[in-house]
Amino acid sequence: MYSFRSGWFNRIFLLIVLTCASLIIASRFGLTFIPPLVSTTLYGWALLLGAFALMLGIANTVRFHLVRVQRGQREWHLSLLLLIVFALVLGAGISSPGGTTGLLSEWIFDAVVAPGQATLYALTGIFLLSAAYHFLRIDRPGGLWILAGALLMLLVQTPFLYRILPDALVDLVDWLLSWPVMAAMRGVLLGGALAVLFISLRLFVNGAK
Amino acid sequence: METGSPLAAFDCPHCGYSNPAASQFCVHCGTNLARRQPPPAPAGESADEPNDLAAAQETAPPRPGVASEGRKPSAGSTDPGAPRTRPHGSSEAEEATGETGKEKPEPDAVRPGPSLGGLGGLLEPADPLAFIASDAGALDPTRDPSTALSGELTTDEEERRQLRQLFSEDLPLPVGARPATTSDTEETARNGNGLQRQFWLEMVLLLGMVGALLWGGQLPPGGAGPHPLPGLEQVHRQIDTLPPNSLVLVNWAYDPATAGEMDLVAKPLIEHLLQRQAKLIVFSQLPGGPATARRVIASAEESLQRPSRTQITANLVIEAGYLPGGAASLPLLGVAPARALPVDPGWVELRERFSIAALGETGPALSLVIAARAEDVRRWLEQVQPLNGGPVVAATSAVAGPAVRPYLHSGQLAGLVSGWDGGAVYVRRLDRARGAAEQGRSLRLASGQNWGVAILILALLLGNLAGLNQRRYR
């Protein structure tokens, strides 16, 4: 937003953004002088922009990896593999009369996409284990509390311990979730919302100068 | 990791943490220190020698951006190569000097490209001190940060460093690393601990926990496994009271990555909705969401043991596909769902088009958000629910459950089912017998979770034993 050579370009774009934001804010506050059609149209444009950004992202990815393959940069083989897989999946979707519900697309989803995503996500378990081993230590500052909280949650959420755990321990965890954790979560939500609001305002103010 | 002698310590220019001299990155904040190391020693000299390194730091010529980075900048320093507060903006320039090994590049060469410069400005964290500063030009985005900041490294820089150090004190350190001794802790050691607030906070929390242990058993029982699972009853009631052919908008916000857990939560709810003959309009904002939804809905139909699955699909489920745009496209679902839903008019049958049009006129009887992340539920409650005003129930992963509960307590969420145990309890409330295969699958999943958590508990205990053992021998 700041990188255009002419300051007027920046100001015009900023004016458009501010106008759209003002209209949306006014409609969300229920101000009647804003016709519903205006906000609906703006929402529709946001949807179109989202779809356009998706296409742009795909084009950018393809271009980026094509350049890597052409120049033979480091690990260009992986870029080539990505492009081949991209072409295959795209071809499968386009060539099938059923589109994404075609036989080939469904097979690709079941045999490649679903197991691949599940495997990658399952790796986070390994990272979690490694991090817990290295960092959840009792001798760190505040480590006792963090360790006690983690162990409590793990113990209570483990099915094979349901029968042997005393009810008081389960009640303790529920109390923790309902009171201190809930209070912290609300604080985080409120603080996060305020932070987003102020950062947005700061961006506007910075851009206007 | 050896911390070495004090001479070998290398202060991070970003947070001030004292790192070992050979560190590539700051162990506190992750700042790249490799580019800020002093130049390599000439041939025949050992670069690993701490004294040599310290001497090199002292005697090295003041190369901007490189040589003086190892020292803390003095107050009022006007050295243009002193550490800056803009790691994004400066990294490219440092990379350029580090890779080519040449002298200081021209200012035009170190300036980041237009697009990267804008991105760096967006990603730069808010700096409250910049607002306090009276110099209005400090916020001027058109100024070149590399030249603007070079002459302003005064006491502000030191204050910012202290602030960063203050807020990063409790970050985890790698095993063996010692936290930096700051002037504050030295002062505390001289004066004694005094009446520390932390102690009293911990005592209050401890008393609260003991109180919950003593009197928690007298609370009314939840009756849903070990936990009360708040919100589950409300979900069941909401779906059970739906009249036939009610329009239910389903936001399918998970994909195969989290399907291992989420399928167990989503399937009972879909089953219940199909039992009530609700008309589901299913869409997703994830590329893999629609295909995941198809599989779970087909599985739910099988569980219902109806004679004709095809007929059910045709009558009760409309696949609205993938909706791009993230949170920005959600409000359109609230004000004009018929326009927002990405249904291809080429293959949607006429009656389905009428259903979607009716959704725009009357709004959904119920919205169901099936999400692995709490953020998706929050987005729906912020962007859609205030616009259409309909009741919303959510099915989430166990991790997202606590983060979503505040919305349940505030009434914005009409019901909540979270975690596989929530799904298991919901299945028991459905009016049907469970097959042996279904029970076997559920048992396998529970067994897998058992093993996973048992290993995690074991790793925690082993890690602590190893740490204590290491400490004893040190």
XYZ file of C-alpha atoms in Angstrom:
683
model
C 0.000 0.000 0.000
C 2.929 2.317 0.702
C 5.053 1.394 -2.227
C 3.483 3.356 -5.086
C 5.626 6.173 -6.320
C 2.778 8.633 -6.467
C 1.195 9.571 -3.190
C -2.079 10.313 -5.003
C -2.470 6.693 -5.985
C -2.140 5.703 -2.366
C -4.675 8.274 -1.293
C -7.212 7.198 -3.922
C -6.916 3.557 -2.938
C -7.133 4.488 0.712
C -10.243 6.541 0.034
C -11.894 3.558 -1.660
C -11.014 1.318 1.272
C -12.287 3.857 3.781
C -15.539 4.363 1.882
C -16.214 0.638 1.695
C -15.324 0.179 5.364
C -17.580 3.061 6.383
C -20.502 1.676 4.390
C -20.096 -1.798 5.868
C -19.723 -0.452 9.398
C -22.797 1.740 8.949
C -24.867 -1.153 7.640
C -23.679 -3.435 10.464
C -24.736 -0.806 12.987
C -28.169 -0.772 11.388
C -28.081 2.778 10.055
C -31.073 3.086 7.799
C -29.691 5.558 5.292
C -27.535 2.832 3.806
C -29.629 0.751 1.387
C -29.230 -2.999 1.976
C -28.403 -3.413 -1.686
C -25.156 -1.469 -1.219
C -23.806 -3.674 1.545
C -24.977 -6.818 -0.250
C -23.160 -5.701 -3.383
C -19.999 -5.008 -1.426
C -20.203 -8.438 0.208
C -20.615 -9.946 -3.243
C -17.523 -8.125 -4.443
C -15.600 -9.525 -1.501
C -16.601 -13.004 -2.617
C -15.466 -12.274 -6.166
C -12.196 -10.870 -4.886
C -11.680 -14.013 -2.848
C -12.166 -16.205 -5.894
C -9.884 -13.955 -7.937
C -7.211 -14.079 -5.233
C -7.409 -17.855 -5.312
C -6.829 -17.924 -9.064
C -4.020 -15.427 -8.695
C -2.427 -17.574 -6.014
C -2.572 -20.632 -8.248
C -1.083 -18.716 -11.178
C 1.655 -17.321 -8.973
C 2.533 -20.735 -7.599
C 2.730 -22.238 -11.067
C 4.850 -19.365 -12.345
C 7.174 -19.505 -9.363
C 7.845 -23.210 -9.758
C 8.123 -22.970 -13.547
C 10.900 -20.419 -13.121
C 12.627 -22.652 -10.599
C 12.530 -25.569 -13.030
C 13.699 -23.444 -15.956
C 16.673 -22.068 -14.034
C 17.512 -25.387 -12.434
C 17.547 -23.908 -8.981
C 18.150 -25.988 -5.882
C 15.592 -28.812 -5.478
C 13.993 -27.991 -8.797
C 12.966 -31.636 -9.049
C 10.439 -31.070 -6.317
C 9.051 -28.088 -8.186
C 8.699 -30.240 -11.285
C 6.910 -32.893 -9.262
C 4.537 -30.272 -7.906
C 3.755 -29.032 -11.413
C 3.135 -32.559 -12.701
C 0.797 -33.374 -9.833
C -0.979 -30.057 -10.314
C -1.489 -30.775 -14.014
C -2.737 -34.299 -13.320
C -5.282 -33.211 -10.712
C -6.457 -30.320 -12.850
C -6.757 -32.594 -15.865
C -8.688 -35.175 -13.857
C -11.191 -32.563 -12.714
C -11.658 -30.935 -16.084
C -11.776 -34.078 -18.194
C -14.351 -35.841 -16.037
C -17.997 -34.989 -16.768
C -18.707 -35.211 -13.049
C -16.129 -32.566 -12.251
C -14.893 -32.920 -8.710
C -17.280 -35.811 -8.157
C -15.896 -37.769 -11.092
C -14.357 -41.176 -10.537
C -10.769 -40.066 -11.091
C -11.124 -37.004 -8.879
C -12.681 -39.088 -6.147
C -9.885 -41.640 -6.415
C -7.251 -38.925 -6.177
C -8.959 -37.550 -3.091
C -9.250 -40.942 -1.412
C -5.836 -42.286 -2.390
C -3.644 -39.173 -2.333
C -5.164 -36.074 -0.753
C -6.855 -37.584 2.294
C -3.994 -39.877 3.394
C -1.436 -37.163 2.652
C -3.193 -34.516 4.698
C -3.866 -36.918 7.538
C -0.216 -38.012 7.578
C 1.118 -34.476 7.613
C -1.251 -33.509 10.394
C -0.338 -36.603 12.372
C 3.277 -35.418 12.323
C 2.270 -32.605 14.633
C 1.877 -35.311 17.273
C 5.593 -36.050 16.939
C 6.461 -32.355 17.218
C 4.210 -32.093 20.244
C 5.887 -35.064 21.857
C 9.350 -33.670 21.182
C 8.407 -30.232 22.505
C 6.816 -31.733 25.608
C 9.926 -33.799 26.268
C 12.289 -30.858 25.903
C 10.380 -27.939 27.329
C 7.700 -29.112 29.784
C 10.219 -29.311 32.592
C 9.527 -28.908 36.257
C 12.729 -26.922 36.840
C 11.828 -24.087 34.499
C 10.243 -20.853 35.694
C 6.584 -21.692 36.185
C 7.278 -25.194 34.910
C 5.553 -26.885 37.822
C 2.243 -25.239 37.021
C 2.440 -25.866 33.311
C 3.427 -29.466 33.867
C 0.672 -30.002 36.432
C -1.917 -28.489 34.077
C -0.771 -30.566 31.122
C -0.718 -33.773 33.123
C -4.152 -33.098 34.597
C -5.687 -32.509 31.192
C -3.993 -35.552 29.692
C -5.001 -37.798 32.553
C -8.610 -36.724 32.562
C -9.059 -36.840 28.786
C -7.606 -40.320 28.445
C -10.343 -42.906 28.058
C -8.525 -45.771 29.752
C -8.255 -43.732 32.932
C -11.961 -42.909 33.143
C -12.697 -45.786 35.444
C -9.802 -45.381 37.836
C -9.665 -41.613 38.191
C -11.463 -40.173 41.191
C -14.436 -37.981 40.394
C -12.870 -35.147 42.346
C -10.013 -34.957 39.859
C -12.410 -34.769 36.936
C -14.361 -32.090 38.764
C -11.148 -30.222 39.362
C -10.341 -30.172 35.663
C -13.859 -29.078 34.840
C -13.564 -26.318 37.386
C -10.286 -25.240 35.807
C -11.900 -25.206 32.358
C -14.990 -23.389 33.514
C -13.366 -20.656 35.573
C -9.687 -19.740 35.177
C -9.290 -21.069 31.634
C -12.587 -19.534 30.583
C -11.605 -16.192 32.073
C -8.300 -16.307 30.237
C -9.993 -17.291 26.981
C -12.423 -14.396 27.216
C -9.529 -12.078 27.905
C -7.707 -13.408 24.880
C -10.778 -13.008 22.672
C -11.421 -9.476 23.838
C -7.771 -8.501 23.658
C -7.386 -10.030 20.210
C -10.431 -8.171 18.893
C -9.197 -4.871 20.293
C -5.730 -5.494 18.878
C -7.132 -6.125 15.404
C -9.218 -2.969 15.664
C -6.299 -0.794 16.685
C -3.891 -2.305 14.185
C -6.439 -1.617 11.433
C -6.786 1.968 12.609
C -3.042 2.298 12.742
C -2.713 1.060 9.189
C -5.249 3.609 8.033
C -3.586 6.433 9.923
C -0.148 5.452 8.699
C -1.372 5.256 5.128
C -3.071 8.633 5.333
C 0.082 10.480 6.353
C 25.184 -26.239 24.771
C 28.022 -24.425 26.359
C 27.487 -20.885 27.393
C 31.181 -20.216 27.603
C 32.938 -17.375 29.264
C 31.364 -13.961 29.491
C 33.688 -12.789 26.740
C 32.205 -15.329 24.348
C 28.699 -14.100 24.986
C 27.023 -12.436 22.061
C 24.154 -10.106 22.818
C 21.190 -10.390 20.507
C 20.591 -7.043 18.862
C 16.848 -7.685 18.923
C 16.058 -8.814 22.475
C 19.385 -8.373 24.248
C 19.687 -12.016 25.274
C 23.260 -13.180 25.799
C 23.934 -15.973 23.297
C 26.958 -18.220 22.920
C 29.372 -16.783 20.372
C 28.851 -19.579 17.872
C 25.069 -19.183 17.790
C 23.504 -18.831 14.391
C 20.191 -17.691 15.834
C 19.180 -16.086 19.086
C 17.932 -18.810 21.433
C 15.439 -16.346 22.903
C 13.775 -14.667 19.967
C 15.163 -16.477 16.934
C 16.825 -13.478 15.340
C 19.391 -14.474 12.735
C 22.770 -13.769 14.291
C 24.879 -15.246 11.521
C 24.770 -12.074 9.479
C 25.710 -10.023 12.482
C 28.782 -11.979 13.522
C 32.142 -10.220 13.171
C 34.114 -11.012 10.021
C 35.922 -14.361 9.988
C 39.401 -14.430 11.418
C 42.301 -14.459 8.974
C 43.895 -17.759 7.989
C 45.925 -19.322 10.752
C 43.759 -17.944 13.532
C 41.096 -19.913 15.293
C 37.717 -18.302 15.007
C 36.407 -20.404 17.865
C 38.766 -18.894 20.392
C 36.617 -16.752 22.674
C 39.317 -14.222 23.418
C 40.125 -13.835 19.763
C 36.515 -13.383 18.972
C 36.070 -10.796 21.667
C 39.160 -9.019 20.478
C 37.880 -9.147 16.939
C 34.636 -7.623 18.132
C 36.505 -4.848 19.850
C 39.013 -4.091 17.130
C 36.976 -4.755 14.010
C 36.384 -1.698 11.894
C 32.904 -0.292 12.324
C 31.346 -1.863 9.255
C 27.782 -0.706 9.083
C 25.291 -3.390 9.821
C 27.904 -6.031 10.581
C 30.706 -5.226 12.946
C 28.946 -3.255 15.610
C 26.003 -5.612 15.892
C 27.640 -7.752 18.518
C 27.722 -4.965 21.053
C 24.878 -3.289 22.779
C 24.449 0.146 21.323
C 25.225 2.891 23.709
C 22.646 5.513 24.446
C 22.801 8.278 21.990
C 24.751 6.249 19.485
C 24.495 7.522 15.959
C 26.276 4.612 14.361
C 24.377 3.833 11.174
C 25.259 0.172 11.489
C 23.831 -0.187 14.957
C 21.042 -2.734 15.440
C 17.707 -1.682 14.106
C 14.226 -2.435 15.188
C 13.149 -3.477 11.729
C 14.303 -7.035 11.185
C 12.123 -7.431 8.102
C 13.329 -4.431 6.369
C 16.952 -4.927 7.194
C 17.261 -8.628 6.565
C 17.487 -8.378 2.796
C 20.240 -5.826 3.000
C 22.165 -7.890 5.505
C 21.680 -10.958 3.402
C 23.088 -9.132 0.431
C 26.209 -8.107 2.320
C 26.573 -11.515 3.910
C 26.287 -13.458 0.686
C 28.527 -11.384 -1.469
C 31.013 -10.554 1.222
C 31.544 -7.149 -0.308
C 31.646 -3.756 1.235
C 28.599 -1.842 2.297
C 26.134 -1.658 -0.577
C 24.703 1.558 -1.824
C 21.532 2.736 -0.095
C 19.505 2.123 -3.231
C 20.706 -1.430 -3.380
C 19.774 -2.254 0.200
C 16.320 -0.801 -0.017
C 13.765 -3.626 -0.228
C 11.648 -3.927 -3.307
C 8.335 -2.146 -3.419
C 6.150 -5.154 -2.737
C 8.349 -6.532 0.023
C 8.640 -3.139 1.582
C 4.883 -2.842 1.806
C 4.580 -6.322 3.220
C 7.223 -5.606 5.804
C 5.320 -2.513 6.845
C 2.183 -4.535 7.310
C 3.895 -7.215 9.309
C 5.820 -4.885 11.534
C 4.456 -5.132 15.074
C 2.856 -2.056 16.527
C 5.344 0.048 18.415
C 3.672 2.190 21.077
C 6.835 4.214 21.614
C 6.666 5.403 18.023
C 3.345 7.048 18.787
C 4.681 8.694 21.898
C 7.590 10.148 20.009
C 6.963 13.731 19.089
C 8.598 13.379 15.733
C 5.665 12.893 13.401
C 7.962 11.847 10.619
C 8.674 8.587 12.400
C 5.344 7.275 11.173
C 5.715 8.502 7.656
C 5.592 5.426 5.439
C 7.131 7.239 2.519
C 10.385 7.700 4.425
C 13.112 5.220 3.830
C 13.401 3.221 7.070
C 17.064 2.451 6.511
C 17.980 6.108 6.516
C 15.260 7.275 8.860
C 16.236 5.039 11.740
C 19.944 5.261 11.379
C 20.185 8.664 12.940
C 17.594 8.090 15.645
C 19.153 5.335 17.669
C 18.958 7.146 20.934
C 17.585 6.112 24.290
C 14.398 4.890 22.599
C 16.319 1.980 21.180
C 17.518 0.952 24.621
C 14.003 1.287 26.043
C 12.614 -0.887 23.299
C 15.261 -3.492 23.914
C 14.431 -3.544 27.604
C 10.737 -3.868 26.829
C 11.364 -6.778 24.495
C 13.563 -8.443 27.086
C 10.917 -7.911 29.735
C 8.204 -9.559 27.654
C 10.373 -12.453 26.553
C 11.582 -13.435 30.007
C 9.329 -16.439 30.351
C 9.987 -17.900 26.927
C 11.215 -21.482 27.084
C 14.947 -21.998 26.865
C 16.672 -25.010 25.335
C 17.967 -27.649 27.652
C 21.276 -26.569 29.136
C 20.927 -22.903 28.266
C 21.109 -20.418 31.093
C 18.920 -17.369 31.173
C 20.680 -14.072 30.839
C 21.363 -12.228 34.053
C 19.700 -8.890 33.823
C 20.183 -5.882 35.969
C 16.712 -6.419 37.458
C 17.501 -9.885 38.749
C 20.831 -8.713 40.076
C 19.063 -5.975 41.929
C 16.528 -8.455 43.319
C 19.342 -10.680 44.495
C 20.861 -7.780 46.363
C 17.610 -6.610 47.917
C 15.891 -9.925 48.603
C 12.657 -11.240 47.157
C 10.276 -9.096 49.119
C 6.560 -9.671 48.876
C 6.339 -11.213 45.433
C 2.997 -11.036 43.719
C 3.627 -14.282 41.897
C 3.715 -16.205 45.167
C 0.319 -14.904 46.238
C -1.213 -15.511 42.838
C -0.021 -19.098 42.930
C -1.348 -19.548 46.448
C -4.773 -18.224 45.465
C -4.899 -20.589 42.493
C -3.800 -23.478 44.707
C -6.511 -22.711 47.264
C -9.085 -22.571 44.497
C -7.990 -25.966 43.242
C -8.083 -27.485 46.715
C -11.560 -26.035 47.179
C -12.691 -27.576 43.919
C -11.251 -30.931 45.019
C -13.073 -30.775 48.346
C -16.445 -29.465 47.227
C -16.457 -30.237 43.518
C -18.036 -33.656 44.120
C -21.135 -32.013 45.534
C -21.977 -30.364 42.229
C -24.772 -31.901 40.141
C -23.402 -34.723 37.974
C -22.964 -34.040 34.277
C -23.969 -37.524 33.205
C -21.934 -37.495 29.979
C -18.890 -39.648 30.515
C -16.370 -38.094 32.811
C -17.194 -34.508 31.779
C -20.483 -32.669 31.758
C -19.976 -31.624 28.083
C -21.931 -28.382 28.266
C -24.117 -27.611 25.295
C -24.667 -31.171 24.116
C -28.208 -31.373 25.420
C -29.063 -28.102 23.708
C -27.820 -29.379 20.344
C -29.923 -32.493 20.666
C -32.965 -30.420 21.576
C -32.449 -27.966 18.725
C -32.252 -30.725 16.123
C -34.996 -32.827 17.678
C -37.493 -29.996 17.486
C -36.876 -29.245 13.809
C -39.954 -29.824 11.654
C -39.488 -31.965 8.517
C -37.974 -30.216 5.478
C -36.427 -27.475 7.595
C -33.533 -25.774 5.886
C -30.271 -26.296 7.740
C -27.143 -24.494 6.581
C -24.046 -26.598 7.279
C -20.582 -25.020 7.269
C -18.164 -27.920 6.846
C -14.964 -26.446 8.255
C -12.662 -29.418 8.391
C -10.844 -31.574 5.877
C -9.085 -34.952 5.930
C -6.274 -33.595 8.120
C -8.535 -33.581 11.166
C -11.115 -36.078 9.950
C -9.866 -38.754 12.370
C -11.488 -36.924 15.242
C -14.011 -34.706 13.512
C -15.822 -37.487 11.640
C -16.791 -38.959 14.989
C -18.298 -35.636 16.065
C -19.954 -34.738 12.765
C -21.530 -38.041 11.841
C -23.996 -38.371 14.744
C -25.272 -34.851 14.149
C -25.744 -35.435 10.426
C -27.506 -38.683 11.232
C -29.835 -36.912 13.601
C -30.594 -34.222 11.030
C -31.369 -36.833 8.382
C -33.571 -38.673 10.864
C -35.512 -35.466 11.337
C -35.723 -35.144 7.531
C -34.071 -31.765 7.587
C -32.861 -30.389 4.271
C -29.123 -29.833 4.479
C -27.321 -27.231 2.402
C -23.670 -28.108 2.844
C -20.780 -25.870 1.849
C -17.155 -25.523 2.878
C -14.462 -22.893 2.847
C -11.754 -25.548 2.620
C -10.866 -27.108 -0.735
C -11.047 -30.601 0.736
C -14.203 -29.887 2.713
C -16.932 -30.796 0.203
C -15.419 -34.206 -0.556
C -15.029 -34.915 3.159
C -18.651 -33.927 3.724
C -19.846 -36.261 0.966
C -18.167 -39.223 2.621
C -19.487 -38.509 6.099
C -23.023 -37.891 4.823
C -22.929 -41.143 2.862
C -21.723 -42.948 5.973
C -24.505 -41.372 8.039
C -27.067 -42.514 5.477
C -25.718 -46.054 5.703
C -26.102 -45.958 9.456
C -29.724 -44.951 9.094
C -30.358 -48.211 7.191
C -32.766 -46.613 4.813
C -33.708 -48.561 1.678
C -32.743 -45.966 -0.911
C -29.694 -43.852 -0.212
C -29.915 -42.094 -3.540
C -33.375 -40.863 -2.779
C -32.250 -39.464 0.551
C -29.336 -37.658 -1.024
C -31.505 -36.206 -3.741
C -34.154 -35.014 -1.351
C -32.334 -33.959 1.748
C -28.802 -32.901 0.888
C -27.716 -30.081 -1.396
C -24.020 -29.930 -2.010
C -23.183 -26.264 -2.288
C -19.464 -26.892 -2.769
C -16.507 -24.678 -2.033
C -16.882 -21.047 -1.009
C -13.683 -19.018 -1.443
C -12.813 -15.743 0.229
C -12.496 -16.758 3.859
C -14.103 -14.519 6.444
C -14.696 -11.746 3.907
C -17.202 -13.807 1.946
C -19.184 -15.005 4.951
C -21.415 -11.930 5.461
C -23.019 -12.555 2.080
C -24.291 -15.836 3.496
C -26.015 -13.861 6.185
C -27.752 -11.331 3.957
C -28.183 -13.189 0.660
C -27.314 -16.877 0.947
C -28.791 -17.683 -2.443
C -26.215 -15.379 -4.030
C -23.315 -16.600 -1.927
C -23.657 -20.338 -2.251
C -21.431 -21.561 -5.056
C -23.955 -23.768 -6.782
C -23.365 -24.407 -10.438
C -26.679 -23.693 -12.192
C -25.755 -26.177 -14.884
C -26.285 -29.210 -12.718
C -28.400 -28.075 -9.814
C -31.900 -29.346 -10.177
C -34.814 -26.978 -10.199
C -36.185 -27.922 -6.794
C -32.794 -27.366 -5.205
C -32.669 -23.910 -6.676
C -36.037 -23.256 -5.060
C -34.675 -24.499 -1.747
C -31.749 -22.149 -1.891
C -33.988 -19.288 -2.897
C -36.179 -20.049 0.097
C -33.092 -19.931 2.248
C -32.607 -16.368 1.123
C -36.177 -15.417 1.953
C -36.712 -17.110 5.288
C -33.203 -17.801 6.481
C -32.073 -21.185 7.768
C -34.004 -22.862 10.536
C -30.662 -23.816 12.000
C -27.000 -23.264 11.191
C -24.538 -26.010 11.990
C -20.806 -25.224 12.043
C -18.641 -28.338 12.043
C -15.150 -27.007 12.724
C -11.797 -28.320 13.833
C -10.686 -24.811 14.807
C -12.431 -22.389 17.128
C -11.736 -19.577 14.683
C -14.277 -20.902 12.187
C -17.027 -20.876 14.802
C -16.027 -17.402 15.905
C -16.105 -16.121 12.326
C -19.578 -17.503 11.798
C -20.863 -15.933 15.007
C -19.329 -12.590 14.089
C -20.009 -12.436 10.370
C -23.166 -14.455 9.690
C -25.245 -14.948 12.801
C -25.844 -11.226 13.502
C -27.081 -10.808 9.932
C -29.534 -13.703 9.674
C -30.302 -14.041 13.377
C -30.821 -17.792 13.216
C -29.779 -20.234 15.915
C -26.293 -21.692 15.556
C -24.984 -24.951 16.927
C -21.385 -26.102 16.618
C -19.550 -29.390 16.504
C -15.867 -28.891 17.236
C -12.702 -30.762 18.058
C -11.788 -31.232 21.706
C -9.060 -28.623 21.384
C -11.460 -26.009 20.088
C -14.082 -26.770 22.741
C -12.759 -24.574 25.567
C -12.206 -21.664 23.186
C -15.802 -21.879 21.948
C -17.447 -22.246 25.344
C -17.583 -18.493 26.067
C -19.943 -18.119 23.107
C -22.107 -20.897 24.482
C -22.285 -19.205 27.864
C -23.124 -15.857 26.285
C -26.006 -17.392 24.326
C -24.584 -16.647 20.875
C -24.139 -20.365 20.398
C -27.279 -22.426 20.904
C -25.430 -25.707 21.474
C -22.021 -27.343 21.347
C -20.684 -30.851 20.850
C -16.926 -31.136 21.144
C -14.445 -33.958 20.967
C -14.877 -37.593 20.107
C -16.339 -38.266 23.550
C -19.007 -35.663 22.834
C -19.763 -37.492 19.594
C -19.872 -40.823 21.424
C -22.373 -39.482 23.937
C -24.470 -38.030 21.111
C -24.543 -41.397 19.330
C -25.959 -43.013 22.456
C -28.791 -40.500 22.422
C -29.810 -41.377 18.898
C -32.638 -43.799 18.594
C -30.832 -46.640 16.874
C -28.693 -49.667 17.595
C -25.019 -49.472 16.781
C -23.531 -52.149 14.547
C -20.567 -54.300 15.468
C -18.351 -52.655 12.830
C -19.192 -49.208 14.104
C -18.476 -50.217 17.673
C -15.212 -51.844 16.603
C -14.105 -48.695 14.785
C -14.963 -46.559 17.784
C -12.988 -48.892 20.050
C -9.985 -48.801 17.730
C -9.993 -45.024 17.725
C -10.307 -44.876 21.498
C -7.484 -47.386 21.798
C -5.285 -45.289 19.509
C -5.970 -42.231 21.567
C -5.135 -44.190 24.707
C -1.763 -45.176 23.361
C -0.989 -41.702 22.088
C -1.781 -40.019 25.375
C 0.011 -42.708 27.367
C 3.148 -42.119 25.292
C 2.831 -38.380 25.807
C 2.522 -38.787 29.575
C 5.506 -41.123 29.537
C 7.557 -38.619 27.535
C 6.707 -35.893 30.009
C 7.794 -37.996 32.948
C 10.957 -39.216 31.227
C 11.888 -35.722 30.134
C 11.597 -34.445 33.674
C 13.521 -37.377 35.103
C 16.278 -36.791 32.558
C 16.340 -33.093 33.374
C 16.555 -33.669 37.110
C 19.221 -36.318 36.636
C 21.265 -33.982 34.442
C 20.946 -31.279 37.028
C 22.205 -33.575 39.789
C 25.374 -34.467 37.873
C 26.069 -30.908 36.768
